[in-house]
Structures are given as C-alpha cells and as structure tokens.
PDB file of C-alpha atoms and ligand atoms in Angstrom:
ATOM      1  CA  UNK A   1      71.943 190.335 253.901  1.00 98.00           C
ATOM      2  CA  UNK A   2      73.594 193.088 256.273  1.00 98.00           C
ATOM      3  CA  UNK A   3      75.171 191.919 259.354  1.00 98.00           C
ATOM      4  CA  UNK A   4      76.291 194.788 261.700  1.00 99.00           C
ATOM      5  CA  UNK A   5      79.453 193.795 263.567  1.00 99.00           C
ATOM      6  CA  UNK A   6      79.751 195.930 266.792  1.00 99.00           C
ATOM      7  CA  UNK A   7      82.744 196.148 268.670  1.00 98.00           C
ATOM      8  CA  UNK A   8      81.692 197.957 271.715  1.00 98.00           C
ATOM      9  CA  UNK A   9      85.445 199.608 272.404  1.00 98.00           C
ATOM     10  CA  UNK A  10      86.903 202.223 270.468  1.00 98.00           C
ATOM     11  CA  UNK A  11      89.721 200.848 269.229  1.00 98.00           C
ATOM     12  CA  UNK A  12      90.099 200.777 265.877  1.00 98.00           C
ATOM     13  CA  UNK A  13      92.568 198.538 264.908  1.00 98.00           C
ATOM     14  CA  UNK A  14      90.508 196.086 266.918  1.00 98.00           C
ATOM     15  CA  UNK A  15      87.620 196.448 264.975  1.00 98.00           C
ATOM     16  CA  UNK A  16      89.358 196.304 261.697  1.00 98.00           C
ATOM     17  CA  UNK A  17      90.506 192.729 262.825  1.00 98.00           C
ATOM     18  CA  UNK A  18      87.090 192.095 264.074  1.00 98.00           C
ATOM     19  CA  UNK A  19      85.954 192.647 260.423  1.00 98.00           C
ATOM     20  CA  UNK A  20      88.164 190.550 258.875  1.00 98.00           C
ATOM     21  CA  UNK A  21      87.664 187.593 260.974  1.00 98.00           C
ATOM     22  CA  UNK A  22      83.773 188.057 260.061  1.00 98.00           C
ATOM     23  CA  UNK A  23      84.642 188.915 256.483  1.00 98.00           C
ATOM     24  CA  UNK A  24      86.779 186.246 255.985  1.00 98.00           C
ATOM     25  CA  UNK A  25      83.878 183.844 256.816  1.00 98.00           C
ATOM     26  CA  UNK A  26      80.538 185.368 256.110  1.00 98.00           C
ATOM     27  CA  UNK A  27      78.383 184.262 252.745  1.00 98.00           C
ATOM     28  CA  UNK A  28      78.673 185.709 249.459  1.00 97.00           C
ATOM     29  CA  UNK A  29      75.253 187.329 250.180  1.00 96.00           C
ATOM     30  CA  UNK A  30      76.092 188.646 253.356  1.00 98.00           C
ATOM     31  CA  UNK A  31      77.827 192.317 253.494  1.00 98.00           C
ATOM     32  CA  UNK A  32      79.533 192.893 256.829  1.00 98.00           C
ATOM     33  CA  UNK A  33      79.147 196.421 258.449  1.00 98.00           C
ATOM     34  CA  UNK A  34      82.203 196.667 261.348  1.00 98.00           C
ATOM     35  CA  UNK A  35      82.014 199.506 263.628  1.00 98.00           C
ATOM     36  CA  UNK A  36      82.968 200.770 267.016  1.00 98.00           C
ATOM     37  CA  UNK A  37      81.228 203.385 268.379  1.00 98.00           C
ATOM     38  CA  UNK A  38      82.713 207.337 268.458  1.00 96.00           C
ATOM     39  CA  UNK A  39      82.545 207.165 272.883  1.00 96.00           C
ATOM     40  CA  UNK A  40      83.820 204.910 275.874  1.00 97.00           C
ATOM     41  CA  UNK A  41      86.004 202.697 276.923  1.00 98.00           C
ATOM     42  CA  UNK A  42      89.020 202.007 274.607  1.00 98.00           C
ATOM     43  CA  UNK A  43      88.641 197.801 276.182  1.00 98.00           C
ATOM     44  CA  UNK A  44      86.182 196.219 278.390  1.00 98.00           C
ATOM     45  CA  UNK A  45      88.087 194.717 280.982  1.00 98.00           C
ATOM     46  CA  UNK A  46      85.492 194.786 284.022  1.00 97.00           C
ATOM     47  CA  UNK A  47      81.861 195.497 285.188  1.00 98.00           C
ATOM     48  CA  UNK A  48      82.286 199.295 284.589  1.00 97.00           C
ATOM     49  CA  UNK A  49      83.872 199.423 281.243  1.00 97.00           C
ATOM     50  CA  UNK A  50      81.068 196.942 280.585  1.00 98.00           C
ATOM     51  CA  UNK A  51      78.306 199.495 281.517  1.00 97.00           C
ATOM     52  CA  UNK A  52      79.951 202.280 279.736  1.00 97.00           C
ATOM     53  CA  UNK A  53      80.250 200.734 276.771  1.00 98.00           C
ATOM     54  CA  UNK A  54      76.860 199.411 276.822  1.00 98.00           C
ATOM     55  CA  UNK A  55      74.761 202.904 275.839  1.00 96.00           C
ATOM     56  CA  UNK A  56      77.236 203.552 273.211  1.00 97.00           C
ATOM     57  CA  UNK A  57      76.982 199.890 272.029  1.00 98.00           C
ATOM     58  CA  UNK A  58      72.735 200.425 272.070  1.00 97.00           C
ATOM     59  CA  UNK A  59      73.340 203.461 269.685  1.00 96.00           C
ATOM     60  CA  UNK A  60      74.812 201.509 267.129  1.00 98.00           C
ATOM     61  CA  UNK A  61      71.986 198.879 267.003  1.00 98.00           C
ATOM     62  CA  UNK A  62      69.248 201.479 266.658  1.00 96.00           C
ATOM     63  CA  UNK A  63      71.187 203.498 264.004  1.00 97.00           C
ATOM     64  CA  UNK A  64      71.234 199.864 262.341  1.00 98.00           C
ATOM     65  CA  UNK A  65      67.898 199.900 262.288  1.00 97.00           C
ATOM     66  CA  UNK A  66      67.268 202.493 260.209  1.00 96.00           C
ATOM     67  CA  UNK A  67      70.036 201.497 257.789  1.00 97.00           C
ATOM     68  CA  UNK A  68      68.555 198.229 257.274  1.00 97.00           C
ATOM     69  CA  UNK A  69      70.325 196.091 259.193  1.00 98.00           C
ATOM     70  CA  UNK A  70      69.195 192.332 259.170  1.00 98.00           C
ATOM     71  CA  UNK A  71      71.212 191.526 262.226  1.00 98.00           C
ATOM     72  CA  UNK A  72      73.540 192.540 264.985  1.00 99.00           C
ATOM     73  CA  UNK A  73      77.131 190.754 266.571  1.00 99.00           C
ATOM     74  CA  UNK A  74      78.128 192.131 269.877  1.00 99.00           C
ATOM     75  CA  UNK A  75      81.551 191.791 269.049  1.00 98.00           C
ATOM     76  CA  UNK A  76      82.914 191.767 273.394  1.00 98.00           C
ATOM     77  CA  UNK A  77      83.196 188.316 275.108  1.00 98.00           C
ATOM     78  CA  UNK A  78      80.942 189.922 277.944  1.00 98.00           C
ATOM     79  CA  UNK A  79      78.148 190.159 275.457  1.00 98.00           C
ATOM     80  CA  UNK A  80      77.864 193.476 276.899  1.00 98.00           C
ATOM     81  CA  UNK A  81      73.844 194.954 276.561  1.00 98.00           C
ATOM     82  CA  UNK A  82      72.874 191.735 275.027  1.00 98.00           C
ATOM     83  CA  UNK A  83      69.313 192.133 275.963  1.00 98.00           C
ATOM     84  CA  UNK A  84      69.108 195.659 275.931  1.00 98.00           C
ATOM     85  CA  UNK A  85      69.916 195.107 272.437  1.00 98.00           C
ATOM     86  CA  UNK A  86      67.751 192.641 271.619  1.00 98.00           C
ATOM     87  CA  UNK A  87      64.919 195.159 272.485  1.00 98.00           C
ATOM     88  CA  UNK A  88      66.129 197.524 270.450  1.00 97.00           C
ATOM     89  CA  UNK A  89      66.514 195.219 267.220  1.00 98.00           C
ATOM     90  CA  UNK A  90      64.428 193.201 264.663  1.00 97.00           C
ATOM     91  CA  UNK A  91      66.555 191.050 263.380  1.00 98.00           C
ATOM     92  CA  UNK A  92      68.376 188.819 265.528  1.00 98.00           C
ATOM     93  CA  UNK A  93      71.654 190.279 267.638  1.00 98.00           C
ATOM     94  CA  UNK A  94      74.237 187.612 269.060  1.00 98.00           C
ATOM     95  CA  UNK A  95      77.218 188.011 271.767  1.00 98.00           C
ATOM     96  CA  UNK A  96      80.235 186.154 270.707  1.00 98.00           C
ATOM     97  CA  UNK A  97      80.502 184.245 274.249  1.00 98.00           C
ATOM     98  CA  UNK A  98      77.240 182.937 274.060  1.00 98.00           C
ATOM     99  CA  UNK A  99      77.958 181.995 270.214  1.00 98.00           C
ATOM    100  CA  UNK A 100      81.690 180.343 270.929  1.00 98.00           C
ATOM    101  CA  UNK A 101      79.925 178.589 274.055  1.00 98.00           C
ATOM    102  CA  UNK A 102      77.559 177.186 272.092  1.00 98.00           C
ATOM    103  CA  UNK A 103      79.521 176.013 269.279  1.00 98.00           C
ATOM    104  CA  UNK A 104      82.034 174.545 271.166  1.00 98.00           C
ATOM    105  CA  UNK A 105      79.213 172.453 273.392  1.00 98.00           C
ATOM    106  CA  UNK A 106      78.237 171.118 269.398  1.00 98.00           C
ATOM    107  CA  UNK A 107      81.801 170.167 269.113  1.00 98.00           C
ATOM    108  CA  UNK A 108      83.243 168.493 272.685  1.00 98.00           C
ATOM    109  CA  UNK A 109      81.650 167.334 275.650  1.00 98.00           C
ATOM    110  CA  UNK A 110      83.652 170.009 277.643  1.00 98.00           C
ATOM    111  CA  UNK A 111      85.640 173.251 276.743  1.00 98.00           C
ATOM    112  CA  UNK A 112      87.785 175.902 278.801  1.00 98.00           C
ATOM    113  CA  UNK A 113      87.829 179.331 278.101  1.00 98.00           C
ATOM    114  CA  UNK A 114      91.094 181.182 277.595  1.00 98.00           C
ATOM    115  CA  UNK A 115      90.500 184.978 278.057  1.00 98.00           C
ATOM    116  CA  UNK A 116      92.671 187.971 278.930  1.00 98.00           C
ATOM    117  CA  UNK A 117      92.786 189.277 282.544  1.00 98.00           C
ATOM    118  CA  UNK A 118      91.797 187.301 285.221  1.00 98.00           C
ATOM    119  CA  UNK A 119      89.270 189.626 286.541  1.00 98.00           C
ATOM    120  CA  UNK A 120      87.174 189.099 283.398  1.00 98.00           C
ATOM    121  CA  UNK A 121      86.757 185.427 284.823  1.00 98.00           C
ATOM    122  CA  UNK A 122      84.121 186.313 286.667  1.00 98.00           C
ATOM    123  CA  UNK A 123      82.003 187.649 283.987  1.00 98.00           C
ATOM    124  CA  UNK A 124      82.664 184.734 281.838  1.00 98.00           C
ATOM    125  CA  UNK A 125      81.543 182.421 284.783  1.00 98.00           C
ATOM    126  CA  UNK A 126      78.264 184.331 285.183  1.00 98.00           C
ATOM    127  CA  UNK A 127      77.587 183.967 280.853  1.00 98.00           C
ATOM    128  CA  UNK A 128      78.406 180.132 281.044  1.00 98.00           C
ATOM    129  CA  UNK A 129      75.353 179.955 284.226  1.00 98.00           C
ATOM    130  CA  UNK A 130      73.002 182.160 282.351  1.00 98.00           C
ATOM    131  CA  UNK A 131      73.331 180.159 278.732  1.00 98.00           C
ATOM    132  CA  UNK A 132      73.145 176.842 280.434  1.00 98.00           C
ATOM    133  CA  UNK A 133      76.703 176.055 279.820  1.00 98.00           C
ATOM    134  CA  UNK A 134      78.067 175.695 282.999  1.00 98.00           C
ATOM    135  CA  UNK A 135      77.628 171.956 282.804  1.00 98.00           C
ATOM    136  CA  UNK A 136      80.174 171.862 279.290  1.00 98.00           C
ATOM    137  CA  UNK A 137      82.557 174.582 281.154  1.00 98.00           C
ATOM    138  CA  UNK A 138      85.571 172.886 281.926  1.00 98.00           C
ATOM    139  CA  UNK A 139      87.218 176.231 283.373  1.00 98.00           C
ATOM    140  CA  UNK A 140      87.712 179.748 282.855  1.00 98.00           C
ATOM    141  CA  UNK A 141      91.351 180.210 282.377  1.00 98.00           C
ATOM    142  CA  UNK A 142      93.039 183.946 282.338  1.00 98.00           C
ATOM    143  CA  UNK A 143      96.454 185.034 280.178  1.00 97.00           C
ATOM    144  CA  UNK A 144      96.840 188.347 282.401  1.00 97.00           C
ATOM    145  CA  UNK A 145      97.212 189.995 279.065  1.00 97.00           C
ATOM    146  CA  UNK A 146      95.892 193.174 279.102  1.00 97.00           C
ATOM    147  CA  UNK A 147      93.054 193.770 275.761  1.00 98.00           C
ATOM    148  CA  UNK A 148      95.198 196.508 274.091  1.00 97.00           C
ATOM    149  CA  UNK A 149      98.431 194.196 274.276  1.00 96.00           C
ATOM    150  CA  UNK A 150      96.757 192.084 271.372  1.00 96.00           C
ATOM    151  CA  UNK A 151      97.096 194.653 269.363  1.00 96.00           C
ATOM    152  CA  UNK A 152     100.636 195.235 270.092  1.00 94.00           C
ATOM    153  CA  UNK A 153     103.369 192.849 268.499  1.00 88.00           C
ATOM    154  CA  UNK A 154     105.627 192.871 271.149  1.00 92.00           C
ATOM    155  CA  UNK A 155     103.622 192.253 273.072  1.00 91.00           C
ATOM    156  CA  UNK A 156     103.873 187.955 272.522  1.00 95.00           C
ATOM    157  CA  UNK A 157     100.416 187.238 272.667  1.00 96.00           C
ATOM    158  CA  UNK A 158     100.374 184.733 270.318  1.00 96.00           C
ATOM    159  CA  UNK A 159     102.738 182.390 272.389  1.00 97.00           C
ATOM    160  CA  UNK A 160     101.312 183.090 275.837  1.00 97.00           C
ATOM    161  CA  UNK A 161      97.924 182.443 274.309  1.00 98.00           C
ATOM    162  CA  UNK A 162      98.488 179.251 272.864  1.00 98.00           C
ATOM    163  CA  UNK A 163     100.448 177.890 275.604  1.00 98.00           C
ATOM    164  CA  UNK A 164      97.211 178.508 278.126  1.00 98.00           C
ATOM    165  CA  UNK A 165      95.586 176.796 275.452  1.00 98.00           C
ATOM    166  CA  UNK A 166      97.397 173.670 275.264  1.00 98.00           C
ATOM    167  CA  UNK A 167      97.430 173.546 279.697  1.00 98.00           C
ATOM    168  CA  UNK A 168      93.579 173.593 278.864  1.00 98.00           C
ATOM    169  CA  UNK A 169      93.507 171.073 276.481  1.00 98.00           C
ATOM    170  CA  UNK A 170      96.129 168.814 278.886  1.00 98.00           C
ATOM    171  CA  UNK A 171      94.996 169.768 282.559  1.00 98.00           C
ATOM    172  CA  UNK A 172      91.187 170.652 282.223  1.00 98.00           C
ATOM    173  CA  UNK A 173      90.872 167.774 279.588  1.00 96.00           C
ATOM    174  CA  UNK A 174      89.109 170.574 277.359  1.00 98.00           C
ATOM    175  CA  UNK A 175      88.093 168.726 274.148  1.00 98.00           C
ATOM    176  CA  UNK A 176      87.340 172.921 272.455  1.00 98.00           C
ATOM    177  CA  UNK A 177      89.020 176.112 273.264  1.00 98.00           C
ATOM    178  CA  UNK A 178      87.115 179.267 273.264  1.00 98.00           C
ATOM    179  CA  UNK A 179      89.071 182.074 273.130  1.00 98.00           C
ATOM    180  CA  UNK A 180      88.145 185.004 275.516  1.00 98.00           C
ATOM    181  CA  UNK A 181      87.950 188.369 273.972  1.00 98.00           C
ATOM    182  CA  UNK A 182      86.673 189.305 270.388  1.00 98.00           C
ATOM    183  CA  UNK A 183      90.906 190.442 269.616  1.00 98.00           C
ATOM    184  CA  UNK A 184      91.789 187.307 269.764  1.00 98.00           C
ATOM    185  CA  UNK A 185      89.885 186.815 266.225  1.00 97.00           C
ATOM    186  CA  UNK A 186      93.350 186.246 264.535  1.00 97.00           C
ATOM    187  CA  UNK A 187      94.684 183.805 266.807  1.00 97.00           C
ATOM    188  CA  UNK A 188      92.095 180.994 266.399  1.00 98.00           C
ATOM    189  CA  UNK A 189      93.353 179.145 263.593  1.00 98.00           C
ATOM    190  CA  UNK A 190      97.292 179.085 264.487  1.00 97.00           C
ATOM    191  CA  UNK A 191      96.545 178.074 267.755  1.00 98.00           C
ATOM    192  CA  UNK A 192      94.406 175.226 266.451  1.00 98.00           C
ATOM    193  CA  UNK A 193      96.765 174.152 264.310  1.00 98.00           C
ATOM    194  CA  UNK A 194      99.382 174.242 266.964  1.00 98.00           C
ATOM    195  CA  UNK A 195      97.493 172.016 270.205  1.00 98.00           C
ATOM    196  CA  UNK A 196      95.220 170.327 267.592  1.00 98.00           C
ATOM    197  CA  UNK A 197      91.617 170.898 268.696  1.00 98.00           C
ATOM    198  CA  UNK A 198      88.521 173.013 267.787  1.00 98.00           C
ATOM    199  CA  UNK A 199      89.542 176.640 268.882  1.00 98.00           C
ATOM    200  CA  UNK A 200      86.676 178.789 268.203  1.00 98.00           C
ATOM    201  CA  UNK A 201      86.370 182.486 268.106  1.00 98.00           C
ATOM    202  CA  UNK A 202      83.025 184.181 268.722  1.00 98.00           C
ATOM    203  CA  UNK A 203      83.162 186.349 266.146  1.00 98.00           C
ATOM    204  CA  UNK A 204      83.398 184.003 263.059  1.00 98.00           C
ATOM    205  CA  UNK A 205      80.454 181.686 264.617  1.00 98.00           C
ATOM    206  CA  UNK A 206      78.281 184.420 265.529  1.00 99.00           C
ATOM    207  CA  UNK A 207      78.302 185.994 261.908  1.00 98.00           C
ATOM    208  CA  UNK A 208      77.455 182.150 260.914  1.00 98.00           C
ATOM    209  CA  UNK A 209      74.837 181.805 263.048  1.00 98.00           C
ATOM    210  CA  UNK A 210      73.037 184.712 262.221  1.00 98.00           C
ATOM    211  CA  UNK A 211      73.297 184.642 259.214  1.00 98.00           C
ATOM    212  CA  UNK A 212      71.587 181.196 259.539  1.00 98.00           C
ATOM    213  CA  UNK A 213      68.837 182.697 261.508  1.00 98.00           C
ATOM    214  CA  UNK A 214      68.301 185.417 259.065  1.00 98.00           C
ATOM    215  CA  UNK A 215      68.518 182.705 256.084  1.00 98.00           C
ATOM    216  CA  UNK A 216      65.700 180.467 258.292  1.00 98.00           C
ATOM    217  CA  UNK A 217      63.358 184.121 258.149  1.00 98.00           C
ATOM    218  CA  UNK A 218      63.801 184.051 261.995  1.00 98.00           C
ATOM    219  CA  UNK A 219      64.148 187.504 263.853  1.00 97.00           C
ATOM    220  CA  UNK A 220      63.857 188.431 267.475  1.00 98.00           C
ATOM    221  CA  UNK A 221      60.980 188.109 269.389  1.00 97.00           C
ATOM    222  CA  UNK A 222      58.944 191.106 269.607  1.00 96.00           C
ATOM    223  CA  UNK A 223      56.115 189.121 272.203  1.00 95.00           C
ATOM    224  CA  UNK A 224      57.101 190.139 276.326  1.00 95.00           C
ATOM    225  CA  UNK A 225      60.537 191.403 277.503  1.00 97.00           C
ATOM    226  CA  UNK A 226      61.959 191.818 274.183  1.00 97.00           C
ATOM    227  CA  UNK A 227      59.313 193.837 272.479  1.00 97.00           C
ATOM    228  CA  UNK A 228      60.682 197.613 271.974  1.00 96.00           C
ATOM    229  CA  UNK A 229      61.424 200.211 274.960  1.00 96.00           C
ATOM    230  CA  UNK A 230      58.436 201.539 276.611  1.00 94.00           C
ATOM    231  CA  UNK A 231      57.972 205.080 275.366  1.00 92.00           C
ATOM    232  CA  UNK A 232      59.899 207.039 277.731  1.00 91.00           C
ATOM    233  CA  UNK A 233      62.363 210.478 278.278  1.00 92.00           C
ATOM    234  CA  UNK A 234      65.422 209.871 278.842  1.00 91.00           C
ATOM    235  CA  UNK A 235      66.916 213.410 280.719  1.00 92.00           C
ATOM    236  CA  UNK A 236      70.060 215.260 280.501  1.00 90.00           C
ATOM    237  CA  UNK A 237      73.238 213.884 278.989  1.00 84.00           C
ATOM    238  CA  UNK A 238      71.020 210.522 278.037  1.00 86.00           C
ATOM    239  CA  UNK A 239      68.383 212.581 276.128  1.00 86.00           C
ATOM    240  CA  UNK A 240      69.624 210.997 272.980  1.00 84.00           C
ATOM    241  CA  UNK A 241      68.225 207.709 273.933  1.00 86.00           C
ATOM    242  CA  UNK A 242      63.946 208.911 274.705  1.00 88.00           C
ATOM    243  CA  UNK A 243      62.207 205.953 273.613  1.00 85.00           C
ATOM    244  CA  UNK A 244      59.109 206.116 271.243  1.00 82.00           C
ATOM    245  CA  UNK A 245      58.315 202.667 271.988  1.00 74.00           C
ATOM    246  CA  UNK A 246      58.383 201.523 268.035  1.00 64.00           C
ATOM    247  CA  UNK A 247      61.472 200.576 266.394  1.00 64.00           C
ATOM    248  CA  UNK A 248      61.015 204.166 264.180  1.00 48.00           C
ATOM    249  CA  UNK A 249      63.175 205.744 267.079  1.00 47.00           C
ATOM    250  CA  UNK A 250      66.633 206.348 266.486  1.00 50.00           C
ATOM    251  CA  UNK A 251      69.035 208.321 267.912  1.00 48.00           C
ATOM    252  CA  UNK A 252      70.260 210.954 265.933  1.00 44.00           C
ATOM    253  CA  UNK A 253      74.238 212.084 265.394  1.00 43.00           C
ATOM    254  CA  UNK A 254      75.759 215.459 266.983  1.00 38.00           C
TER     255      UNK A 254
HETATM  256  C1  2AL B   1      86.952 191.890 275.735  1.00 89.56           C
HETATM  257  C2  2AL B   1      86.624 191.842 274.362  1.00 89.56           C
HETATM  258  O1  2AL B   1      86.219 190.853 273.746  1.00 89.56           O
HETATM  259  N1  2AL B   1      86.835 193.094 273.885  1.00 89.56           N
HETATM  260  C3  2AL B   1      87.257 193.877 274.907  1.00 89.56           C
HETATM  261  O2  2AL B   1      87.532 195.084 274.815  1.00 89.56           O
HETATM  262  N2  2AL B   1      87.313 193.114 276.031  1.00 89.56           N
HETATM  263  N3  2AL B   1      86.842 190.805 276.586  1.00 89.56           N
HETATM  264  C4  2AL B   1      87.819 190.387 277.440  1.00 89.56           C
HETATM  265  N4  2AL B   1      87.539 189.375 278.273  1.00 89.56           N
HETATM  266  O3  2AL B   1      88.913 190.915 277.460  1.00 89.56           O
END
C-alpha cells in the first residue's frame, strides 16, 4: 500500500526526518511517500501559520489521489485541515495528535503533552476536547523551543526535551508522553529510554494505524460531511482549488 506522509511546512530537512520515522516503522507492503508542499509557512507555530498551511496541505491530498494514494498522515501536531482533508480523500487521512492521543490513552490512564512553544498549547488543548481526550490529558506542557531549533544541533533540544518530559512523568503523574510537534520524530525513543515510559510520536502511530485501516478495507466515509466538495469556483489566486464535486478533481501544477 501507499501511505502519503504530509508535512504541511516547507522545511525539508523536517520532512526527511518525518520520513524516516514513518519508514523506519511502516510494513514491508507499505511504500511511504514524504512530502512538503512547494508554498507557506516554513513551521506552524500558531492559528495563522495553521491556515496557511492548510490549502497547500489540501493540494497534496488531492494530487494523492490521482497517484493512487491509499492513505494520508498530516504530519503537524495541529492536525492542520484534518477534515478538509478527509473530504478530499478516499482512503483514510490521520493527524498525528489525534493518533499519539489515542495511542497513549491505549497505553496509561493519563498522559501530558510536551510540545514546542507555549502558544501552541492552546491548540493542543482544543484537539484533546474535540477527540474526547481531555479526560486522559494530564497537561499540555511547552519547551519554548522554537520548530526550526529541532533541526538545529546547537540548538540542545534533545536535553530540554527530555527534561520536560521527565517533570511530566514526576509532577503531572503522566503514565505516556506525547511529544508535541511531528520534528520531534527522532527524539521519541532516547527520551523513552531515558525517563522510562511510553513516549509516542504521532508520526510512527499514525502510519500504523492506517495502515491498519487500509489492511481492515476501511476508507473514509463518503455518506454526509465528508463526502467530496460541493462543485464550486474557487476565484482569483484560489482558482486552483474549483471543486467538481467527485474525487476526479485535482489540482494541477504551474
Ligand atoms: C508543529 C509541527 O508538528 N510541525 C510544525 O511545523 N509545527 N507543531 C508544533 N506544536 O510545533
């Protein structure tokens, strides 16, 4: 099967270790497709980067669908155009903060969430209410590292990561970690092995669990809100995405 891993910034490097992580734990069936799309924010660190990124995001899940895609990561812990892209798609598209939230509610009775700037807490808060985690959500905890300084080695990431990690595990009594942004993909299993308990990164268990929903013949729902864009225009600068209402229309390049 072909899982499409979107990273919905541009940065490269980022998605390279975005690939990896998936790579490194998807099926031997399974070929993994990691992109970032050509426009937008280099991170998502707020609302607005969030909306930006979103239409890019959308073009790289229609484009999937005519290359055969049988399912779609959102590679941002905002699970940025989540539903938007679930419209778009057949097969079945997962954020990685709904995927870490869930696995880590499978794994503890409570986790906290160790992300990068504290004024991504907020949009972390609003994911846990929407999935029905709240009630396993221990606490949203922020690193005030900036997105781009986890791809910098001088940055110390590692060690300021893992030491919110362990206050988690100590003060919020978190029995799982989930990390906070999809760059953190490299960190998970160090940081385990270092505070000794389930740290989970969205990426790896949202390849898994689509590729478990692909290998169950499950697909999005096509019946009410999800069923394909109403045939519409789209004007000006946002005449690439006109809608034929049918999953034939795609967005062409240039
Ligand atoms: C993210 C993420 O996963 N990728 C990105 O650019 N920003 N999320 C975050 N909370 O920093």
């Amino acid at each position: 099967m072909r899982i499409k891993v979107i990273n919905p910034n541009t940065t490269a490097s980022m998605t390279a270790k975005i690939g990896a992580a998936a790579r490194a734990v998807a099926g031997p069936g399974t070929e993994i497709i990691a992109v970032n799309p050509e426009y937008g924010p280099v991170s998502i660190e707020g609302h607005y980067d969030e909306a930006i990124a979103a239409a890019a995001l959308l073009e790289e899940v229609r484009r999937g669908e005519t290359d055969g895609m049988d399912g779609y990561v959102i590679a941002c812990f905002g699970d940025p155009g989540l539903l938007a892209a679930r419209e778009v798609a057949s097969g079945p598209v997962l954020g990685i903060a709904e995927a870490a939230m869930h696995a880590a509610s499978f794994l503890a009775t409570g986790f906290s969430v160790v992300t990068t700037l504290g004024r991504t807490k907020v949009i972390a808060h609003h994911l846990a209410q929407a999935y029905g985690m709240a009630p396993f959500c221990r606490r949203i905890r922020a690193c005030e590292l900036e997105v781009l300084a986890l791809e910098d080695e001088r940055s110390d990431a590692r060690r300021i990561i893992t030491e919110e990690c362990r206050r988690a595990r100590d003060e919020d009594e978190a029995g799982a970690i989930v990390l906070g942004c999809a760059g953190m993909a490299d960190l998970a299993k160090a940081i385990e092995r270092d505070i000794g308990v389930p740290v989970i990164d969205g990426v790896t268990v949202a390849v898994k669990f689509v590729e478990a929903l692909v290998a169950c013949g499950l697909a999005t729902s096509k019946h009410g809100d999800l069923a394909y864009p109403i045939a519409k225009t789209y004007t000006g600068l946002n005449g690439a995405f006109t809608t034929a209402g049918s999953k034939e229309n795609v967005p062409s390049r240039g």
